[in-house]
Coordinates of C-alpha atoms and ligand atoms in Angstrom, one line a residue:
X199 CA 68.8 108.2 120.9
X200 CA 71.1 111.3 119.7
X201 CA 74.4 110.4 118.0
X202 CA 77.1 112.3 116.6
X203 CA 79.4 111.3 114.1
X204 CA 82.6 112.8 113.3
X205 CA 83.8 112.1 109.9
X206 CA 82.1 111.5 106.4
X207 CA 84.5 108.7 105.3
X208 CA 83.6 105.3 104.4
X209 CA 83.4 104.6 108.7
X210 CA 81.1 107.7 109.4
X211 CA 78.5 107.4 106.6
X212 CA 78.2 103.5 107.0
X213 CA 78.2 103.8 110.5
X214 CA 75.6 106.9 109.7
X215 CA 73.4 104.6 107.3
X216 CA 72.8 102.1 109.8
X217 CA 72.0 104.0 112.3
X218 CA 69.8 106.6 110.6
X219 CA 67.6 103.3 109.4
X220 CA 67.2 101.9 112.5
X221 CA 65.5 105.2 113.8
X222 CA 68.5 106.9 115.2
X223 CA 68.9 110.6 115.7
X224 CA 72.1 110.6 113.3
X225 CA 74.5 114.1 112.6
X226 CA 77.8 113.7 111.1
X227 CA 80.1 116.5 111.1
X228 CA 82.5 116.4 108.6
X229 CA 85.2 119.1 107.8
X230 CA 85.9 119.0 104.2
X231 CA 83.4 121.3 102.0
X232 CA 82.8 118.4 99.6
X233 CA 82.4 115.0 101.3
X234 CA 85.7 112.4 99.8
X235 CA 87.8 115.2 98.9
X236 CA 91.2 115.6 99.3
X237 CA 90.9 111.8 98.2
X238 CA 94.2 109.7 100.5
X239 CA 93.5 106.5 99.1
X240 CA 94.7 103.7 96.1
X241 CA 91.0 102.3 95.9
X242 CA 92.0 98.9 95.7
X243 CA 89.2 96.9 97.1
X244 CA 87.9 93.4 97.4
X245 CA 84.3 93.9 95.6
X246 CA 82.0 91.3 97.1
X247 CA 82.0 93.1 100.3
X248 CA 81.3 95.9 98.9
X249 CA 78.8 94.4 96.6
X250 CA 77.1 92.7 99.6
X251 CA 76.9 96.1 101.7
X252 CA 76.3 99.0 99.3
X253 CA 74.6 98.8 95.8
X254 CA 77.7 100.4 94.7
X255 CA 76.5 102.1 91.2
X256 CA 78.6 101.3 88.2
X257 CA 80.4 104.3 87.7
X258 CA 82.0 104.5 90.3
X259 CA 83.5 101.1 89.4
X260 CA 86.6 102.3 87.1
X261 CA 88.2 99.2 86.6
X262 CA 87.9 95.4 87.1
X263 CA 91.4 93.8 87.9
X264 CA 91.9 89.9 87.5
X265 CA 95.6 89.4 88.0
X266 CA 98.2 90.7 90.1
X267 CA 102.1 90.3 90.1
X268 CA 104.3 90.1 93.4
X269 CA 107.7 91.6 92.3
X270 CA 110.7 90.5 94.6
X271 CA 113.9 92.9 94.4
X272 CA 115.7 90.7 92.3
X273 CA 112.6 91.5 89.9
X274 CA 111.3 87.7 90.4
X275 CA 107.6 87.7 90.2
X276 CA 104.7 85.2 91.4
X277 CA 101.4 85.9 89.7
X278 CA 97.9 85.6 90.2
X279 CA 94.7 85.4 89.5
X280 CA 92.2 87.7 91.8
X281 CA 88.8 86.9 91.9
X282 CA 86.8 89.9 92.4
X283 CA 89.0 93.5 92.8
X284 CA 87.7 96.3 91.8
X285 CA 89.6 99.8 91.4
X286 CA 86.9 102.8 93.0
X287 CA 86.3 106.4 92.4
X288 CA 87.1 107.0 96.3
X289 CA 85.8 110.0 96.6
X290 CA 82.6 109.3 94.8
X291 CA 82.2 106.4 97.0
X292 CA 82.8 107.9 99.9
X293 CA 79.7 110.5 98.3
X294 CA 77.7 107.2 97.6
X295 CA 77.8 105.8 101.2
X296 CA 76.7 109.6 103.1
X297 CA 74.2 109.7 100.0
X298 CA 72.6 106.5 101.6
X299 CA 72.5 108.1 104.9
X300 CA 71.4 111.3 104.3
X301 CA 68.1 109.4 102.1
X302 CA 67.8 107.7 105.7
X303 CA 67.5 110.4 107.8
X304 CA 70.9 111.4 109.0
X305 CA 71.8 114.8 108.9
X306 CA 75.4 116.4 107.3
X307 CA 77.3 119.0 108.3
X308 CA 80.3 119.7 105.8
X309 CA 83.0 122.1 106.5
X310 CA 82.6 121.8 110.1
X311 CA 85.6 120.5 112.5
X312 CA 85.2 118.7 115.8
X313 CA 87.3 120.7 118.3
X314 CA 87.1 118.9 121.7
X315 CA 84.5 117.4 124.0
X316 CA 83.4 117.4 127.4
X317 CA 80.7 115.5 129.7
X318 CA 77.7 117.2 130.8
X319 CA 74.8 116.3 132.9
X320 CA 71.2 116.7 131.1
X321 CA 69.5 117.2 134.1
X322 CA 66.7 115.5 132.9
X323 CA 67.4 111.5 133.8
X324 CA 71.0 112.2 135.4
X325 CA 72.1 110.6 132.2
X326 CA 75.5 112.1 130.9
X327 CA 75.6 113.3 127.6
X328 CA 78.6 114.0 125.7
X329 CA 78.5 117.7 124.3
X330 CA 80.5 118.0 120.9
X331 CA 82.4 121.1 119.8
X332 CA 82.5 121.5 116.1
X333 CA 83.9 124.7 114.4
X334 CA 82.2 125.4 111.1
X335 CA 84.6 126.7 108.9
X336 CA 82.5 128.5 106.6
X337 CA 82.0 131.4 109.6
X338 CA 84.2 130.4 112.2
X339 CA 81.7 129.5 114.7
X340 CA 81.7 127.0 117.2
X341 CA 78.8 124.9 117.7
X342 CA 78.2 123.1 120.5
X343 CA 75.7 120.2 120.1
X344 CA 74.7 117.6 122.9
X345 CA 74.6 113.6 122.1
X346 CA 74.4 110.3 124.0
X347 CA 77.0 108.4 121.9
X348 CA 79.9 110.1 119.8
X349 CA 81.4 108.1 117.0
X350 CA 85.0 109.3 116.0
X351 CA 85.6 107.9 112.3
X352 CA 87.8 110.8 111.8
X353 CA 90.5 109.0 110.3
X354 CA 94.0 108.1 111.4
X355 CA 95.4 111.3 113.2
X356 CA 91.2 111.7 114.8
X357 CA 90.9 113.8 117.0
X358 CA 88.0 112.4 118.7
X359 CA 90.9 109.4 119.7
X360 CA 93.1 112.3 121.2
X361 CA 90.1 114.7 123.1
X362 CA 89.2 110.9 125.0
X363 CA 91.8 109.7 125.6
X364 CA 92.0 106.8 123.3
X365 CA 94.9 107.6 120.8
X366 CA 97.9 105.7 122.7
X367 CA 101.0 105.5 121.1
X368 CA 99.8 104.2 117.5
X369 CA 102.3 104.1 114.7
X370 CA 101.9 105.2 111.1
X371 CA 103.2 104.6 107.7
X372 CA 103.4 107.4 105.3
X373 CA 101.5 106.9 101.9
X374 CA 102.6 108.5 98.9
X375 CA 100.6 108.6 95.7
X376 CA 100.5 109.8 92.6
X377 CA 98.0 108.9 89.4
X378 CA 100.1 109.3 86.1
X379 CA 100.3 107.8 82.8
X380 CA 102.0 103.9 82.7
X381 CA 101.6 102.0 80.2
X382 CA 100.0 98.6 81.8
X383 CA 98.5 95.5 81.1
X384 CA 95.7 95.8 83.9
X385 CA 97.5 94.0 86.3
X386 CA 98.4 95.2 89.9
X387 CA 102.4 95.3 90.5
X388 CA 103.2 94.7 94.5
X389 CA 106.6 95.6 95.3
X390 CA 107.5 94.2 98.6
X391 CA 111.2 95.6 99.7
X392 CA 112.8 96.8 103.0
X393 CA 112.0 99.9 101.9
X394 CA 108.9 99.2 102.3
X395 CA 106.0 98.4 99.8
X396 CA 105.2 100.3 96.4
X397 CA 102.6 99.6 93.9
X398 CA 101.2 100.3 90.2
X399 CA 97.5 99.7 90.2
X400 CA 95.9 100.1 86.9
X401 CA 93.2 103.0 86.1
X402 CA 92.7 102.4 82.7
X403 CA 94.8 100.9 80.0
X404 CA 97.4 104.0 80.0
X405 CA 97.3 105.4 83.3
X406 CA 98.2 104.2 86.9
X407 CA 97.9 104.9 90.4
X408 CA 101.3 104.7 91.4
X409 CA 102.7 104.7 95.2
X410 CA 104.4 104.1 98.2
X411 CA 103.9 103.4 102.0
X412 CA 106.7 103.5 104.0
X413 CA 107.8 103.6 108.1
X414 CA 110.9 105.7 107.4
X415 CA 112.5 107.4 104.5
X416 CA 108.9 107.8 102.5
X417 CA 110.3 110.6 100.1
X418 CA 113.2 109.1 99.0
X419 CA 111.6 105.5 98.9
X420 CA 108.8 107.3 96.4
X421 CA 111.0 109.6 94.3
X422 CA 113.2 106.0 92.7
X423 CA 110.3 104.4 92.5
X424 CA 108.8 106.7 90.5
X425 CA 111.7 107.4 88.3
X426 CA 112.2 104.1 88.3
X427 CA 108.4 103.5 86.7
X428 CA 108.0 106.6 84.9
X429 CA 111.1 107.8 84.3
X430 CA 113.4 110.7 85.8
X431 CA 110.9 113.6 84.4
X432 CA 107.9 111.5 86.1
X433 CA 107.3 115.2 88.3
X434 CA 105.8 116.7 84.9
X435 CA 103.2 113.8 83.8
X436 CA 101.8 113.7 87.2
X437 CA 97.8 114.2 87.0
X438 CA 96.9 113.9 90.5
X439 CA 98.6 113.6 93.9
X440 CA 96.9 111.3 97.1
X441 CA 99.0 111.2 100.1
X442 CA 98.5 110.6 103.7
X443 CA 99.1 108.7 107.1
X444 CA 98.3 104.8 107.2
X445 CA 97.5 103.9 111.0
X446 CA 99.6 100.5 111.5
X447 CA 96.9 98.6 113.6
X448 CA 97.6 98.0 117.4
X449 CA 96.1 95.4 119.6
X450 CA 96.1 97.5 122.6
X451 CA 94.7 100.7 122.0
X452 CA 91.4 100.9 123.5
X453 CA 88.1 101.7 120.5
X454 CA 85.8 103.0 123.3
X455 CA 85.5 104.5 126.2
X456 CA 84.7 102.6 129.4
X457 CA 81.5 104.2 129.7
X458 CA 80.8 102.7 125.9
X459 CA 79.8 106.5 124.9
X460 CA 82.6 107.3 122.4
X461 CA 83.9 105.0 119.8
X462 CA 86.2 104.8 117.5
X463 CA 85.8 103.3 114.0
X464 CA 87.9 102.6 111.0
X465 CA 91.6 104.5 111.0
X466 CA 90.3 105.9 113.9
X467 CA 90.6 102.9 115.8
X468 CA 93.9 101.6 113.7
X469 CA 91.8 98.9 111.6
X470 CA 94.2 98.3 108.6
X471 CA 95.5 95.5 107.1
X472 CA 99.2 95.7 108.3
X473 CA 100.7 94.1 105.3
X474 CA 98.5 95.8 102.4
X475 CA 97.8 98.6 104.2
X476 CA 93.8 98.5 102.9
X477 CA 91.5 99.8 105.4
X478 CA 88.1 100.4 103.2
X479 CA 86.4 96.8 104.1
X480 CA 87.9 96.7 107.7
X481 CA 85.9 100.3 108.1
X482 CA 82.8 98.8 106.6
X483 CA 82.8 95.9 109.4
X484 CA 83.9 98.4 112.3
X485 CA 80.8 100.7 111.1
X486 CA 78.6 97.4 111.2
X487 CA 80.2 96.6 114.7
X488 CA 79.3 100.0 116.1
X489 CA 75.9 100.3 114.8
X490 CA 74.9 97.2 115.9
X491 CA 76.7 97.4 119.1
X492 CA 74.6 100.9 119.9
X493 CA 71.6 99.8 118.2
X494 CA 71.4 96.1 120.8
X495 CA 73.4 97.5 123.5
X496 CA 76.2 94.7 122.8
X497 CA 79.8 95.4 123.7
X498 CA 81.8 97.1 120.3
X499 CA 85.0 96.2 120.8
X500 CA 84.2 92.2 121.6
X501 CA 82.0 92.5 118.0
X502 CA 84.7 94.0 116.0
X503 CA 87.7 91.9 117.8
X504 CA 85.3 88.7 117.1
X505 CA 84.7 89.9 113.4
X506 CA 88.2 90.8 112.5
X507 CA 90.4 90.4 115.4
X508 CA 92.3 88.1 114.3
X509 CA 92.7 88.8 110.7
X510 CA 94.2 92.2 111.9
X511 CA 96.4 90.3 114.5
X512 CA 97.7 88.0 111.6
X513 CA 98.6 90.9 109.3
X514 CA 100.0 93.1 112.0
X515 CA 102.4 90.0 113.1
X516 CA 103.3 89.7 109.2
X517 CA 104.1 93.1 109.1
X518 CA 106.0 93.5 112.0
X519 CA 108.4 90.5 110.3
X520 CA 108.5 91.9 107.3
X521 CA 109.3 94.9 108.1
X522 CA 113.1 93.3 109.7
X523 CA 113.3 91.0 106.3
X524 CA 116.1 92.1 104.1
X525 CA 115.4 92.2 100.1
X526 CA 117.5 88.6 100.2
X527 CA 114.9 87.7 102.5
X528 CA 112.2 88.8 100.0
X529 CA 113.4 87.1 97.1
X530 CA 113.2 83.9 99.3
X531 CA 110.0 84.7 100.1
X532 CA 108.8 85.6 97.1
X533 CA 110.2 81.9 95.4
X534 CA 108.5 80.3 97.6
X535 CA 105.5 81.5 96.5
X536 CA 106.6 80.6 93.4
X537 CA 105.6 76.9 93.6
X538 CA 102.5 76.0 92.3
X539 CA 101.2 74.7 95.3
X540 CA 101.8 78.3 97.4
X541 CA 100.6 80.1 94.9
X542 CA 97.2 78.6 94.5
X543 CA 97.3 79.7 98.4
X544 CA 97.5 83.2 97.5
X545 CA 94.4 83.1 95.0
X546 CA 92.0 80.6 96.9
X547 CA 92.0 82.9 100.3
X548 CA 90.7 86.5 100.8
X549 CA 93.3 89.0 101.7
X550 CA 91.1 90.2 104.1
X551 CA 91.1 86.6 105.7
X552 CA 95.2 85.8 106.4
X553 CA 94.4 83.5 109.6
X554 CA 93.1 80.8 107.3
X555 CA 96.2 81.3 104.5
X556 CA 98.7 81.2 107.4
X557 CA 97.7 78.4 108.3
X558 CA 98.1 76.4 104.9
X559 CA 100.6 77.6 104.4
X560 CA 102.7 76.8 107.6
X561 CA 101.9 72.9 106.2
X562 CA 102.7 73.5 102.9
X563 CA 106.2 75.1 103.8
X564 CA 107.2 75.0 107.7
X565 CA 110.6 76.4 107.0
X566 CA 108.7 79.7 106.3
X567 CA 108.7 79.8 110.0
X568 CA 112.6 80.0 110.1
X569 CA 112.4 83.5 108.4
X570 CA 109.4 84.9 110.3
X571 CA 111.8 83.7 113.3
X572 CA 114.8 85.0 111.6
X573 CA 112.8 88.2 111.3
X574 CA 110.9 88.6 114.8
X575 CA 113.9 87.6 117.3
Ligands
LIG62 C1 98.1 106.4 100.0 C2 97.0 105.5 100.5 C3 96.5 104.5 99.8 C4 95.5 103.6 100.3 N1 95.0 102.6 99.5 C5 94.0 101.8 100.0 C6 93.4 100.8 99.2 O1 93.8 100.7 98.0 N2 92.5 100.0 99.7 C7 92.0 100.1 101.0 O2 91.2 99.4 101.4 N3 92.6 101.1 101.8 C8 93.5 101.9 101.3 N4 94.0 102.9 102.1 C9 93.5 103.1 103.5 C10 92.1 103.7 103.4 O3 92.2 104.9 102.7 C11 91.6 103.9 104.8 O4 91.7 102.7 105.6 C12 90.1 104.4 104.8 O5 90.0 105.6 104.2 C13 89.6 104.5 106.2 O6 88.3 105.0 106.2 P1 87.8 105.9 107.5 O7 86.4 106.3 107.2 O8 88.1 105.2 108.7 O9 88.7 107.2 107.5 P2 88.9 108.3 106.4 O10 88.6 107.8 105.0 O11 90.2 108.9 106.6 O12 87.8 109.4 106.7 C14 87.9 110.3 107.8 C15 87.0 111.5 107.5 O13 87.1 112.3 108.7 C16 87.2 113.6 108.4 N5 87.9 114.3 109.5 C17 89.1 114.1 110.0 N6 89.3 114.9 111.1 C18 88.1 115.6 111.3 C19 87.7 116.5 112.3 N7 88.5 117.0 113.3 N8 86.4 117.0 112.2 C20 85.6 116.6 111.2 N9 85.9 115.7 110.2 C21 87.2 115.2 110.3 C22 88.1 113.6 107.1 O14 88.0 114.8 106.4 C23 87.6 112.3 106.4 O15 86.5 112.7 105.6 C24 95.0 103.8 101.6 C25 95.5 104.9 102.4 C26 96.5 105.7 101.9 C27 97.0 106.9 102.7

């Protein structure tokens, strides 16, 4: 079975890797030169699943975080303990994962774009086949290749979504990044406002990843945070920039066709977290979806929803009330985390997991319901 891949981020190589070693005919076209690069991304990830997926080589492990500070506007702050973050090269993991695939079989094409799609008939068993149109950059050609199933892990603006008919009418938030020096005791600072959320995510000991997501205002939203972190001359220290769009997810966008020949995976298919805005694992377990949905003939979208559904439902229905809360309405929040028994909450579950926090904490504290209501209506 023939299967094209669009994409060479952590969605298309995974999805690649698992493929490739279960005897698939695997391409991935990808239209960077160098495979993770320009990197879009904070690298803040949850490391047993990565552990448990990838043998994820040391180096690209730059730092292990074990505490993180929720700061409200009025500059109140809950703290705690994580179990098992990790900070990633992005890029070299995103390198790591295509490695894997490419040791399995699948074939890369860097520096190649997909440009559109149409159906074709092989002629041979009346089976449609999908035939891809992928520019290669390096000479401007177009080549047209011929697959049975087409995976778009192309990101959050993918093209694949658009050429079938899958994109909708998603919504984005605008990440804006830049790594600098801060001074930082290896903590990660959240800064939940109606702004939107900013953070400071520790590197190393003097230097920090340092951003904003945003739905409106990004710009201005990033430039006082900045100044307000690294001071007004912050444009001048800045190593690195790593900006882009963060798909908010959406329950009724369609990941496949009806046919089950394309599929989307990843930002492709909107799986984010809606509060944190982390997409790495939920790509992982949309690649795993997809490969074993092709490789059994089982129905992607039901494996995926089953997998993660609801976790992505949860976060999206967090989001959408925080994003009406005012920063009185954080503070509150953020103090009621500050008893003891709400913040245990926040460092017994897995951010990755909010149906079974929700849940706690709804008994802990039912009045939280008066400010998601406050929020929602
Ligand atoms: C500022 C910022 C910070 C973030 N921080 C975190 C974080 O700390 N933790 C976390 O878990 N998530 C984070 N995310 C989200 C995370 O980066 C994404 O969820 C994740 O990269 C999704 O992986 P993916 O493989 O689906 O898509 P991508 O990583 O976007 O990969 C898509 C690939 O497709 C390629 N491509 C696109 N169009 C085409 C085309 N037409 N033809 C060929 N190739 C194409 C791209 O070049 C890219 O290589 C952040 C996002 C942003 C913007």
């Amino acid at each position: 079975m023939k299967i094209a891949i669009i994409g060479a981020g952590p969605a298309g190589g995974f999805s690649a890797y698992l493929l490739a070693k279960a005897g698939m005919d695997v391409s991935i076209y990808e239209e960077h030169a160098t495979i993770g690069e320009p990197v879009a991304c904070t690298g803040v990830i949850t490391g047993d699943v990565m552990a448990r997926q990838l043998q994820l080589p040391k180096e690209l492990i730059l730092n292990k975080i074990s505490k993180a500070r929720i700061i409200a506007p009025n500059k109140e702050f809950i703290e705690v303990r994580l179990k098992n973050d990790i900070i990633i090269d992005r890029a070299g993991l995103d390198r790591h994962i295509a490695a894997m695939a490419e040791e399995n079989g699948a074939k890369i094409f860097t520096n190649h774009r997909f440009e559109n799609l149409e159906y074709c008939n092989s002629g041979k068993n009346e089976r449609e086949r999908i035939i891809v149109a992928a520019k290669n950059k390096t000479n401007n050609e177009m080549k047209k290749v011929e697959t049975d199933f087409l995976i778009g892990a192309d990101g959050p603006v993918s093209s694949v979504a658009k050429a079938s008919g899958l994109f909708g009418n998603r919504k984005f938030y605008s990440g804006i990044q830049v790594t600098i020096p801060v001074k930082n005791d290896n903590a990660i600072d959240f800064y939940p406002s109606e702004n939107g959320i900013a953070w400071v995510v520790p590197e190393n000991e003097g230097v920090a990843r340092v951003g904003i997501a945003a739905n409106k205002e990004a710009n201005a939203h990033f430039r006082r945070f900045l100044t307000a972190v690294a001071g007004s001359d912050y444009e001048k220290k800045i190593i690195g920039w790593q900006a882009g769009p963060i798909p908010i997810y959406d329950p009724r966008l369609k990941s496949a066709t009806k046919d089950g020949k394309i599929l989307l995976v990843g930002d492709a298919a909107t799986m984010v977290k809606a509060p944190t805005l982390g997409g790495i694992n939920q790509s992982l377990i949309g690649a795993q979806c997809a490969a074993d949905s092709l490789i059994n003939g089982s129905n992607y979208e039901k494996l995926w929803k089953k997998k993660m559904g609801m976790d992505l439902y949860i976060s999206l229905l967090m989001r959408k009330a925080m994003e009406k809360f005012s920063n009185t309405d954080y503070n509150s929040l953020v103090g009621t985390f500050r008893k003891e028994k709400n913040r245990k909450l926040l460092e017994k579950y897995d951010r990755d997991e909010p149906r079974k926090f929700a849940l706690k904490l709804l008994l802990n504290e039912p009045g939280i319901l008066l400010l998601a209501k406050k929020a929602w209506f």
